[in-house]
Amino acid sequence: MSKRQQLMDTALELFYRHGVRAIGINEVLKASTVAKRTLYSHFDSKDELVLAALQCRHDTFLSWLESNIEQSSSNDEMIQKLFAALRRWFRSDDPTLGAFRGCFFINTSAEFSDPDSPISQACRAHKRDVRKLIGRHLPRADESLADTIFLLKEGAITTAYLTGDGDQVVEQCLSALQGLVST
Amino acid sequence: MSKRQQLMDTALELFYRHGVRAIGINEVLKASTVAKRTLYSHFDSKDELVLAALQCRHDTFLSWLESNIEQSSSNDEMIQKLFAALRRWFRSDDPTLGAFRGCFFINTSAEFSDPDSPISQACRAHKRDVRKLIGRHLPRADESLADTIFLLKEGAITTAYLTGDGDQVVEQCLSALQGLVST
DNA sequence: CTCCAGGTAGACAATTCGGTCTACTTTTCA
DNA sequence: TGAAAAGTAGACCGAATTGTCTACCTGGAG
């Protein structure tokens, strides 16, 4: 694996687990066994590394999500698949996403208050793409249902992290969506 | 106003607007026109000040929420009132809550990764109390509906912050809840 | 063989952090 | 009135921050 990839993987792991501002460059270097000189030859600043970690997580998450909900034969089936996947994530049972600590993009947005910064823009773009993906994988197109699914999913992620009880939250989402689906 | 209250108000304002780790003790002192010695006579550490700011926000938010949803004559009316209030918050039109920058408790939780820390526990307790308050103010008791409202509200707050379009998010929530209410 | 891009290790600079401490001033109230 | 309590301004400490720089090493390509 390239040094650049090593740095991005380590940075993502540490930034996600502890928060961006809680992790210093030196900790990333120590954990990735890369020299500081090498880091700054690949990235101009810590913010650039954060941006790269966000992009890395974005790619991983989108393909994880798509592989979990694609080829559903009904809207209801897609919902079942989606929230079953979220439950695994909340339980930290999915090796692709690692130990659950909420949404990396929400967490990072909370740490960077300027909405025009590249980091905030990347977080915004991620959410836009996730919403699009959900809409695209409803076999029977229904933008309003996609909005509801998306909002419940966002609520589920933050509540699962805050309360620690992901199973309960997933049940509540599925129960809420029960009445809304016309298979 | 007491010095202690000045410190809590200023800390809350700055921590909420910029994030806890982004604001140093010295910035709080400068903005509150209080001496460092005085701060440390009231609070043992920065974490204690953060905890006090969380408690302060908790009280403000709970009473704001209650005053906005109390004495509804139907579940539907309560939902309308709740999301109308959220829309004002998202627009930063409500002087009680100040300029909107997402949920202070979600944001702060994102910055403190240890779920057993007093700060994380305070954030968890806040969400529990908000959920209880919502359930208590549904005239026709319905725990399942209260769960749905809570999760949509959480999704609405994070999405309104991330995307910046609070009005759209509120419309989506109300539309989603349309089908679920038996007045 | 030589050259050089790309790597390592880590000292270093400049700044900021949370927190302590001294010295002095103001307020409170018995 | 006078002493205790509470406040101010800011120097200072040790640690940690991001980012630069020197000095050295390594593995291929020409």
CSV table of C-alpha atoms (C1' of nucleotides) in Angstrom, one decimal:
chain,number,residue,atom,x,y,z
A,1,MET,CA,0.0,0.0,0.0
A,2,SER,CA,1.3,3.5,-0.8
A,3,LYS,CA,2.4,5.8,1.9
A,4,ARG,CA,-0.4,8.2,0.9
A,5,GLN,CA,-3.0,5.5,1.4
A,6,GLN,CA,-1.5,4.5,4.7
A,7,LEU,CA,-1.8,8.0,5.9
A,8,MET,CA,-5.4,8.4,4.8
A,9,ASP,CA,-6.4,5.1,6.4
A,10,THR,CA,-4.8,5.9,9.7
A,11,ALA,CA,-6.0,9.5,9.7
A,12,LEU,CA,-9.6,8.3,9.0
A,13,GLU,CA,-9.4,5.7,11.8
A,14,LEU,CA,-8.1,8.2,14.4
A,15,PHE,CA,-10.2,11.2,13.3
A,16,TYR,CA,-13.4,9.1,13.3
A,17,ARG,CA,-12.7,7.4,16.6
A,18,HIS,CA,-11.6,10.5,18.5
A,19,GLY,CA,-12.6,13.6,16.5
A,20,VAL,CA,-10.4,15.7,14.2
A,21,ARG,CA,-9.3,18.3,16.7
A,22,ALA,CA,-8.5,15.7,19.3
A,23,ILE,CA,-5.9,14.0,17.1
A,24,GLY,CA,-2.6,15.7,16.4
A,25,ILE,CA,-0.5,15.2,13.3
A,26,ASN,CA,2.1,13.5,15.4
A,27,GLU,CA,-0.3,10.8,16.5
A,28,VAL,CA,-1.3,10.1,12.9
A,29,LEU,CA,2.4,9.8,12.1
A,30,LYS,CA,3.2,7.5,15.0
A,31,ALA,CA,0.3,5.2,14.2
A,32,SER,CA,1.0,5.1,10.5
A,33,THR,CA,4.8,4.6,10.8
A,34,VAL,CA,5.3,7.4,8.3
A,35,ALA,CA,7.7,10.3,8.6
A,36,LYS,CA,6.5,13.8,9.0
A,37,ARG,CA,8.4,14.9,5.9
A,38,THR,CA,6.5,12.3,3.9
A,39,LEU,CA,3.1,13.5,5.2
A,40,TYR,CA,3.8,17.1,4.1
A,41,SER,CA,5.0,16.0,0.7
A,42,HIS,CA,1.6,14.4,0.1
A,43,PHE,CA,-0.6,16.9,1.9
A,44,ASP,CA,-0.2,20.6,2.3
A,45,SER,CA,-1.7,20.8,5.7
A,46,LYS,CA,-3.7,19.0,8.3
A,47,ASP,CA,-6.9,20.3,6.7
A,48,GLU,CA,-5.9,18.6,3.4
A,49,LEU,CA,-5.4,15.3,5.2
A,50,VAL,CA,-8.9,15.7,6.8
A,51,LEU,CA,-10.3,16.4,3.4
A,52,ALA,CA,-8.7,13.2,2.1
A,53,ALA,CA,-10.0,11.2,5.0
A,54,LEU,CA,-13.5,12.5,4.3
A,55,GLN,CA,-13.2,11.6,0.7
A,56,CYS,CA,-11.9,8.1,1.6
A,57,ARG,CA,-14.8,7.6,4.0
A,58,HIS,CA,-17.3,8.9,1.4
A,59,ASP,CA,-16.2,6.3,-1.1
A,60,THR,CA,-16.3,3.5,1.4
A,61,PHE,CA,-19.6,4.4,2.8
A,62,LEU,CA,-21.4,5.0,-0.5
A,63,SER,CA,-20.3,1.7,-1.9
A,64,TRP,CA,-21.1,-0.1,1.3
A,65,LEU,CA,-24.6,1.5,1.3
A,66,GLU,CA,-25.2,0.7,-2.4
A,67,SER,CA,-24.1,-2.9,-2.0
A,68,ASN,CA,-26.5,-3.3,0.9
A,69,ILE,CA,-29.6,-1.9,-0.8
A,70,GLU,CA,-29.2,-2.6,-4.5
A,71,GLN,CA,-31.5,-4.8,-6.5
A,72,SER,CA,-34.4,-4.7,-4.1
A,73,SER,CA,-37.7,-5.8,-5.6
A,74,SER,CA,-39.9,-3.5,-3.6
A,75,ASN,CA,-39.7,-0.3,-1.6
A,76,ASP,CA,-40.4,-2.3,1.6
A,77,GLU,CA,-37.6,-4.7,0.9
A,78,MET,CA,-35.2,-1.9,0.3
A,79,ILE,CA,-36.2,-0.4,3.7
A,80,GLN,CA,-35.7,-3.7,5.4
A,81,LYS,CA,-32.2,-4.1,3.8
A,82,LEU,CA,-31.2,-0.6,4.6
A,83,PHE,CA,-32.1,-0.7,8.3
A,84,ALA,CA,-30.7,-4.2,8.7
A,85,ALA,CA,-27.4,-2.8,7.4
A,86,LEU,CA,-27.6,0.2,9.7
A,87,ARG,CA,-28.2,-2.2,12.6
A,88,ARG,CA,-25.0,-4.0,11.8
A,89,TRP,CA,-23.1,-0.8,11.6
A,90,PHE,CA,-24.5,0.4,15.0
A,91,ARG,CA,-23.5,-2.9,16.5
A,92,SER,CA,-20.0,-2.4,15.1
A,93,ASP,CA,-20.5,-5.7,13.4
A,94,ASP,CA,-19.6,-4.5,9.9
A,95,PRO,CA,-15.8,-4.7,9.3
A,96,THR,CA,-16.2,-2.3,6.3
A,97,LEU,CA,-17.2,0.6,8.4
A,98,GLY,CA,-15.4,-0.2,11.6
A,99,ALA,CA,-16.3,0.6,15.2
A,100,PHE,CA,-19.4,2.8,15.2
A,101,ARG,CA,-19.0,6.3,16.5
A,102,GLY,CA,-21.8,8.1,14.8
A,103,CYS,CA,-21.5,9.8,11.3
A,104,PHE,CA,-18.0,11.0,10.5
A,105,PHE,CA,-19.4,13.8,8.4
A,106,ILE,CA,-21.8,15.1,11.1
A,107,ASN,CA,-19.1,14.8,13.7
A,108,THR,CA,-16.6,16.7,11.5
A,109,SER,CA,-19.1,19.3,10.5
A,110,ALA,CA,-19.6,20.0,14.2
A,111,GLU,CA,-15.9,20.7,14.6
A,112,PHE,CA,-15.7,23.1,11.6
A,113,SER,CA,-18.1,26.0,12.0
A,114,ASP,CA,-17.4,27.8,8.8
A,115,PRO,CA,-20.1,26.4,6.4
A,116,ASP,CA,-18.0,27.7,3.4
A,117,SER,CA,-14.9,25.8,4.3
A,118,PRO,CA,-13.9,22.9,1.9
A,119,ILE,CA,-14.4,20.5,4.8
A,120,SER,CA,-18.0,21.6,5.5
A,121,GLN,CA,-18.7,21.5,1.8
A,122,ALA,CA,-17.5,17.9,1.6
A,123,CYS,CA,-19.8,16.9,4.4
A,124,ARG,CA,-22.7,18.6,2.7
A,125,ALA,CA,-21.9,16.9,-0.6
A,126,HIS,CA,-21.8,13.5,1.2
A,127,LYS,CA,-25.3,13.9,2.6
A,128,ARG,CA,-26.6,15.0,-0.8
A,129,ASP,CA,-25.1,11.9,-2.4
A,130,VAL,CA,-26.5,9.6,0.2
A,131,ARG,CA,-30.0,11.1,-0.2
A,132,LYS,CA,-29.7,10.6,-4.0
A,133,LEU,CA,-28.5,7.0,-3.6
A,134,ILE,CA,-31.5,6.2,-1.4
A,135,GLY,CA,-33.9,7.7,-4.0
A,136,ARG,CA,-32.3,5.8,-6.8
A,137,HIS,CA,-32.7,2.4,-5.2
A,138,LEU,CA,-36.4,2.6,-4.4
A,139,PRO,CA,-37.8,0.4,-7.2
A,140,ARG,CA,-41.0,2.3,-7.2
A,141,ALA,CA,-39.9,5.9,-7.4
A,142,ASP,CA,-41.1,7.9,-4.4
A,143,GLU,CA,-39.2,11.1,-3.6
A,144,SER,CA,-41.3,11.8,-0.5
A,145,LEU,CA,-40.6,8.4,0.9
A,146,ALA,CA,-36.9,8.8,0.2
A,147,ASP,CA,-37.0,12.0,2.2
A,148,THR,CA,-38.6,10.3,5.1
A,149,ILE,CA,-36.2,7.4,5.0
A,150,PHE,CA,-33.2,9.7,4.8
A,151,LEU,CA,-34.4,11.9,7.8
A,152,LEU,CA,-35.2,8.8,9.9
A,153,LYS,CA,-31.8,7.4,9.0
A,154,GLU,CA,-30.1,10.6,10.1
A,155,GLY,CA,-32.0,10.6,13.3
A,156,ALA,CA,-31.2,7.0,13.8
A,157,ILE,CA,-27.4,7.5,13.4
A,158,THR,CA,-27.2,10.4,15.9
A,159,THR,CA,-29.6,8.7,18.4
A,160,ALA,CA,-27.8,5.4,18.2
A,161,TYR,CA,-24.6,7.1,18.9
A,162,LEU,CA,-25.9,9.3,21.7
A,163,THR,CA,-27.9,6.7,23.5
A,164,GLY,CA,-25.8,3.7,22.5
A,165,ASP,CA,-28.9,1.5,21.8
A,166,GLY,CA,-28.9,1.1,18.1
A,167,ASP,CA,-31.2,-1.9,18.1
A,168,GLN,CA,-34.0,0.0,19.7
A,169,VAL,CA,-33.6,2.9,17.3
A,170,VAL,CA,-33.7,0.6,14.3
A,171,GLU,CA,-36.9,-1.0,15.5
A,172,GLN,CA,-38.4,2.4,16.0
A,173,CYS,CA,-37.5,3.4,12.4
A,174,LEU,CA,-38.9,0.3,10.9
A,175,SER,CA,-42.1,0.6,13.0
A,176,ALA,CA,-42.5,4.2,11.8
A,177,LEU,CA,-42.0,3.2,8.2
A,178,GLN,CA,-44.4,0.3,8.5
A,179,GLY,CA,-47.5,2.5,7.8
A,180,LEU,CA,-45.9,4.5,5.0
A,181,VAL,CA,-45.1,1.8,2.5
A,182,SER,CA,-47.3,0.7,-0.3
A,183,THR,CA,-45.4,-2.4,-1.4
B,1,MET,CA,-25.7,39.1,36.7
B,2,SER,CA,-23.2,37.0,38.6
B,3,LYS,CA,-19.7,36.4,37.2
B,4,ARG,CA,-20.5,32.7,37.2
B,5,GLN,CA,-23.5,33.3,35.0
B,6,GLN,CA,-21.6,35.6,32.7
B,7,LEU,CA,-19.0,32.9,32.2
B,8,MET,CA,-21.6,30.2,31.5
B,9,ASP,CA,-23.4,32.4,29.0
B,10,THR,CA,-20.3,33.4,27.2
B,11,ALA,CA,-18.9,29.9,27.2
B,12,LEU,CA,-22.2,28.5,25.8
B,13,GLU,CA,-22.3,31.2,23.1
B,14,LEU,CA,-18.7,30.5,21.9
B,15,PHE,CA,-18.7,26.7,22.4
B,16,TYR,CA,-22.0,26.4,20.5
B,17,ARG,CA,-21.0,28.7,17.7
B,18,HIS,CA,-17.5,27.4,17.1
B,19,GLY,CA,-17.2,24.0,18.9
B,20,VAL,CA,-15.7,23.3,22.3
B,21,ARG,CA,-12.2,22.4,21.3
B,22,ALA,CA,-12.0,25.3,18.9
B,23,ILE,CA,-12.5,27.8,21.8
B,24,GLY,CA,-9.7,28.3,24.3
B,25,ILE,CA,-10.2,29.4,27.9
B,26,ASN,CA,-8.6,32.7,27.1
B,27,GLU,CA,-11.2,33.5,24.4
B,28,VAL,CA,-14.0,32.9,26.9
B,29,LEU,CA,-12.2,35.2,29.4
B,30,LYS,CA,-11.7,38.0,26.9
B,31,ALA,CA,-15.3,37.8,25.7
B,32,SER,CA,-16.8,37.7,29.2
B,33,THR,CA,-14.5,40.4,30.7
B,34,VAL,CA,-13.8,38.1,33.6
B,35,ALA,CA,-10.3,37.3,35.0
B,36,LYS,CA,-8.8,33.9,34.7
B,37,ARG,CA,-8.5,33.6,38.5
B,38,THR,CA,-12.2,34.2,38.8
B,39,LEU,CA,-13.0,31.5,36.3
B,40,TYR,CA,-11.0,28.9,38.1
B,41,SER,CA,-12.5,29.9,41.4
B,42,HIS,CA,-15.9,28.9,40.0
B,43,PHE,CA,-14.9,25.9,37.8
B,44,ASP,CA,-12.2,23.4,38.5
B,45,SER,CA,-11.4,22.9,34.8
B,46,LYS,CA,-12.5,23.7,31.3
B,47,ASP,CA,-14.5,20.4,31.3
B,48,GLU,CA,-16.4,21.7,34.3
B,49,LEU,CA,-17.2,24.9,32.4
B,50,VAL,CA,-18.3,22.8,29.4
B,51,LEU,CA,-20.6,20.8,31.7
B,52,ALA,CA,-22.1,24.0,33.1
B,53,ALA,CA,-22.7,25.3,29.6
B,54,LEU,CA,-24.4,22.1,28.7
B,55,GLN,CA,-26.6,22.3,31.8
B,56,CYS,CA,-27.4,25.9,30.9
B,57,ARG,CA,-28.4,25.0,27.3
B,58,HIS,CA,-30.4,22.0,28.6
B,59,ASP,CA,-32.5,24.2,30.8
B,60,THR,CA,-33.0,26.8,28.1
B,61,PHE,CA,-33.9,24.3,25.5
B,62,LEU,CA,-36.3,22.2,27.6
B,63,SER,CA,-38.3,25.2,28.7
B,64,TRP,CA,-38.3,26.7,25.2
B,65,LEU,CA,-39.5,23.4,23.8
B,66,GLU,CA,-42.2,22.9,26.5
B,67,SER,CA,-43.5,26.5,26.1
B,68,ASN,CA,-43.9,25.8,22.3
B,69,ILE,CA,-45.8,22.5,22.5
B,70,GLU,CA,-47.7,22.6,25.7
B,71,GLN,CA,-51.5,22.6,25.9
B,72,SER,CA,-52.1,21.1,22.4
B,73,SER,CA,-55.6,19.8,21.9
B,74,SER,CA,-54.5,17.0,19.5
B,75,ASN,CA,-51.5,15.1,18.5
B,76,ASP,CA,-51.6,16.7,15.2
B,77,GLU,CA,-51.6,20.2,16.7
B,78,MET,CA,-48.7,19.4,18.9
B,79,ILE,CA,-46.7,18.2,15.8
B,80,GLN,CA,-47.6,21.4,13.9
B,81,LYS,CA,-46.5,23.5,16.9
B,82,LEU,CA,-43.3,21.5,17.4
B,83,PHE,CA,-42.1,21.8,13.8
B,84,ALA,CA,-43.2,25.4,13.5
B,85,ALA,CA,-40.9,26.1,16.4
B,86,LEU,CA,-38.1,24.1,14.9
B,87,ARG,CA,-38.4,26.1,11.7
B,88,ARG,CA,-38.0,29.3,13.6
B,89,TRP,CA,-34.9,27.8,15.3
B,90,PHE,CA,-33.4,26.7,12.0
B,91,ARG,CA,-34.0,30.2,10.6
B,92,SER,CA,-32.2,31.7,13.6
B,93,ASP,CA,-35.4,33.6,14.2
B,94,ASP,CA,-35.8,32.6,17.8
B,95,PRO,CA,-33.9,34.8,20.2
B,96,THR,CA,-34.1,32.3,23.0
B,97,LEU,CA,-32.0,29.8,21.1
B,98,GLY,CA,-29.7,32.2,19.2
B,99,ALA,CA,-28.1,31.6,15.8
B,100,PHE,CA,-28.7,28.0,14.7
B,101,ARG,CA,-25.7,25.8,14.5
B,102,GLY,CA,-27.2,22.3,14.9
B,103,CYS,CA,-27.7,20.6,18.2
B,104,PHE,CA,-25.1,21.7,20.9
B,105,PHE,CA,-25.4,18.2,22.5
B,106,ILE,CA,-24.8,16.3,19.3
B,107,ASN,CA,-21.9,18.6,18.4
B,108,THR,CA,-20.3,18.3,21.8
B,109,SER,CA,-20.8,14.5,21.9
B,110,ALA,CA,-18.9,14.4,18.6
B,111,GLU,CA,-15.9,16.1,20.2
B,112,PHE,CA,-15.8,13.9,23.3
B,113,SER,CA,-15.3,10.3,22.3
B,114,ASP,CA,-15.4,8.6,25.7
B,115,PRO,CA,-19.1,7.7,26.2
B,116,ASP,CA,-18.6,7.4,30.0
B,117,SER,CA,-17.3,10.9,30.5
B,118,PRO,CA,-19.6,13.3,32.4
B,119,ILE,CA,-19.9,15.4,29.2
B,120,SER,CA,-21.2,12.5,27.1
B,121,GLN,CA,-23.5,11.5,29.9
B,122,ALA,CA,-25.0,15.0,30.1
B,123,CYS,CA,-25.6,14.9,26.3
B,124,ARG,CA,-27.3,11.5,26.6
B,125,ALA,CA,-29.4,12.7,29.5
B,126,HIS,CA,-30.5,15.7,27.5
B,127,LYS,CA,-31.8,13.6,24.6
B,128,ARG,CA,-33.6,11.3,27.1
B,129,ASP,CA,-35.4,14.3,28.6
B,130,VAL,CA,-36.4,15.7,25.3
B,131,ARG,CA,-37.9,12.4,24.2
B,132,LYS,CA,-39.8,12.3,27.5
B,133,LEU,CA,-41.1,15.8,27.1
B,134,ILE,CA,-42.4,15.0,23.6
B,135,GLY,CA,-44.2,11.9,24.9
B,136,ARG,CA,-45.7,13.8,27.8
B,137,HIS,CA,-47.2,16.5,25.5
B,138,LEU,CA,-49.0,14.3,23.1
B,139,PRO,CA,-52.6,14.7,24.3
B,140,ARG,CA,-53.5,11.2,23.1
B,141,ALA,CA,-50.7,9.1,24.5
B,142,ASP,CA,-48.8,7.3,21.8
B,143,GLU,CA,-45.2,6.2,22.6
B,144,SER,CA,-44.6,4.9,19.1
B,145,LEU,CA,-45.6,8.2,17.5
B,146,ALA,CA,-43.4,10.0,20.1
B,147,ASP,CA,-40.5,7.8,18.9
B,148,THR,CA,-41.1,8.7,15.3
B,149,ILE,CA,-41.4,12.4,16.1
B,150,PHE,CA,-38.2,12.3,18.1
B,151,LEU,CA,-36.2,10.5,15.4
B,152,LEU,CA,-37.5,12.8,12.6
B,153,LYS,CA,-36.7,15.8,14.8
B,154,GLU,CA,-33.1,14.6,15.3
B,155,GLY,CA,-32.7,14.0,11.6
B,156,ALA,CA,-34.2,17.4,10.9
B,157,ILE,CA,-31.7,19.2,13.2
B,158,THR,CA,-28.6,17.5,11.7
B,159,THR,CA,-29.9,17.8,8.1
B,160,ALA,CA,-30.9,21.4,8.5
B,161,TYR,CA,-27.4,22.2,9.8
B,162,LEU,CA,-25.6,20.2,7.2
B,163,THR,CA,-27.6,21.4,4.2
B,164,GLY,CA,-28.6,24.8,5.5
B,165,ASP,CA,-32.1,24.4,4.2
B,166,GLY,CA,-34.2,24.2,7.3
B,167,ASP,CA,-37.5,25.1,5.7
B,168,GLN,CA,-37.3,22.2,3.2
B,169,VAL,CA,-36.4,19.7,6.0
B,170,VAL,CA,-39.4,20.8,8.1
B,171,GLU,CA,-41.7,20.4,5.2
B,172,GLN,CA,-40.4,16.9,4.7
B,173,CYS,CA,-41.0,16.0,8.3
B,174,LEU,CA,-44.5,17.4,8.3
B,175,SER,CA,-45.3,15.5,5.1
B,176,ALA,CA,-43.9,12.3,6.6
B,177,LEU,CA,-46.0,12.7,9.7
B,178,GLN,CA,-49.2,13.5,7.8
B,179,GLY,CA,-50.1,9.9,7.3
B,180,LEU,CA,-49.3,8.7,10.8
B,181,VAL,CA,-51.6,10.9,12.8
B,182,SER,CA,-55.0,10.0,14.0
B,183,THR,CA,-56.3,13.3,15.2
C,1,DC,C1',28.1,2.8,-10.9
C,2,DT,C1',25.7,6.8,-10.3
C,3,DC,C1',22.0,9.5,-9.6
C,4,DC,C1',17.9,10.9,-7.6
C,5,DA,C1',13.1,10.5,-6.1
C,6,DG,C1',11.2,9.3,-2.1
C,7,DG,C1',11.6,7.7,2.3
C,8,DT,C1',13.2,8.0,7.8
C,9,DA,C1',14.1,10.2,12.3
C,10,DG,C1',13.7,13.9,14.7
C,11,DA,C1',15.3,18.7,16.1
C,12,DC,C1',13.4,23.0,15.9
C,13,DA,C1',10.4,27.3,15.6
C,14,DA,C1',6.4,29.7,16.6
C,15,DT,C1',2.3,29.6,18.7
C,16,DT,C1',-1.4,28.1,21.6
C,17,DC,C1',-3.2,25.4,25.2
C,18,DG,C1',-5.0,24.7,30.2
C,19,DG,C1',-4.0,25.9,34.6
C,20,DT,C1',-1.3,28.3,38.6
C,21,DC,C1',0.3,32.1,40.9
C,22,DT,C1',1.5,36.9,42.5
C,23,DA,C1',0.1,41.5,43.5
C,24,DC,C1',-3.3,44.6,43.6
C,25,DT,C1',-8.3,46.5,43.9
C,26,DT,C1',-13.2,46.4,44.9
C,27,DT,C1',-17.2,44.9,47.3
C,28,DT,C1',-19.8,43.3,51.1
C,29,DC,C1',-21.4,43.3,55.6
C,30,DA,C1',-20.9,42.4,60.7
D,1,DT,C1',-14.7,50.9,60.3
D,2,DG,C1',-12.3,47.2,59.1
D,3,DA,C1',-11.5,42.7,57.8
D,4,DA,C1',-12.9,39.0,54.9
D,5,DA,C1',-14.4,37.8,50.4
D,6,DA,C1',-14.3,38.2,45.7
D,7,DG,C1',-12.6,40.3,41.7
D,8,DT,C1',-8.8,42.1,38.1
D,9,DA,C1',-4.7,41.9,35.1
D,10,DG,C1',-1.5,39.3,33.4
D,11,DA,C1',3.1,36.9,34.0
D,12,DC,C1',4.4,32.4,33.9
D,13,DC,C1',4.8,27.1,33.4
D,14,DG,C1',5.0,22.8,31.0
D,15,DA,C1',2.9,20.5,27.5
D,16,DA,C1',1.1,20.2,23.0
D,17,DT,C1',0.1,22.2,18.5
D,18,DT,C1',1.2,22.6,13.2
D,19,DG,C1',4.6,23.0,10.0
D,20,DT,C1',9.7,23.5,8.4
D,21,DC,C1',14.3,21.9,8.0
D,22,DT,C1',18.6,19.2,8.3
D,23,DA,C1',20.9,15.0,7.7
D,24,DC,C1',20.8,10.6,6.4
D,25,DC,C1',19.3,6.3,4.0
D,26,DT,C1',17.4,3.1,0.3
D,27,DG,C1',16.0,1.1,-4.0
D,28,DG,C1',15.6,1.3,-8.7
D,29,DA,C1',16.4,3.3,-13.6
D,30,DG,C1',19.5,4.9,-17.0
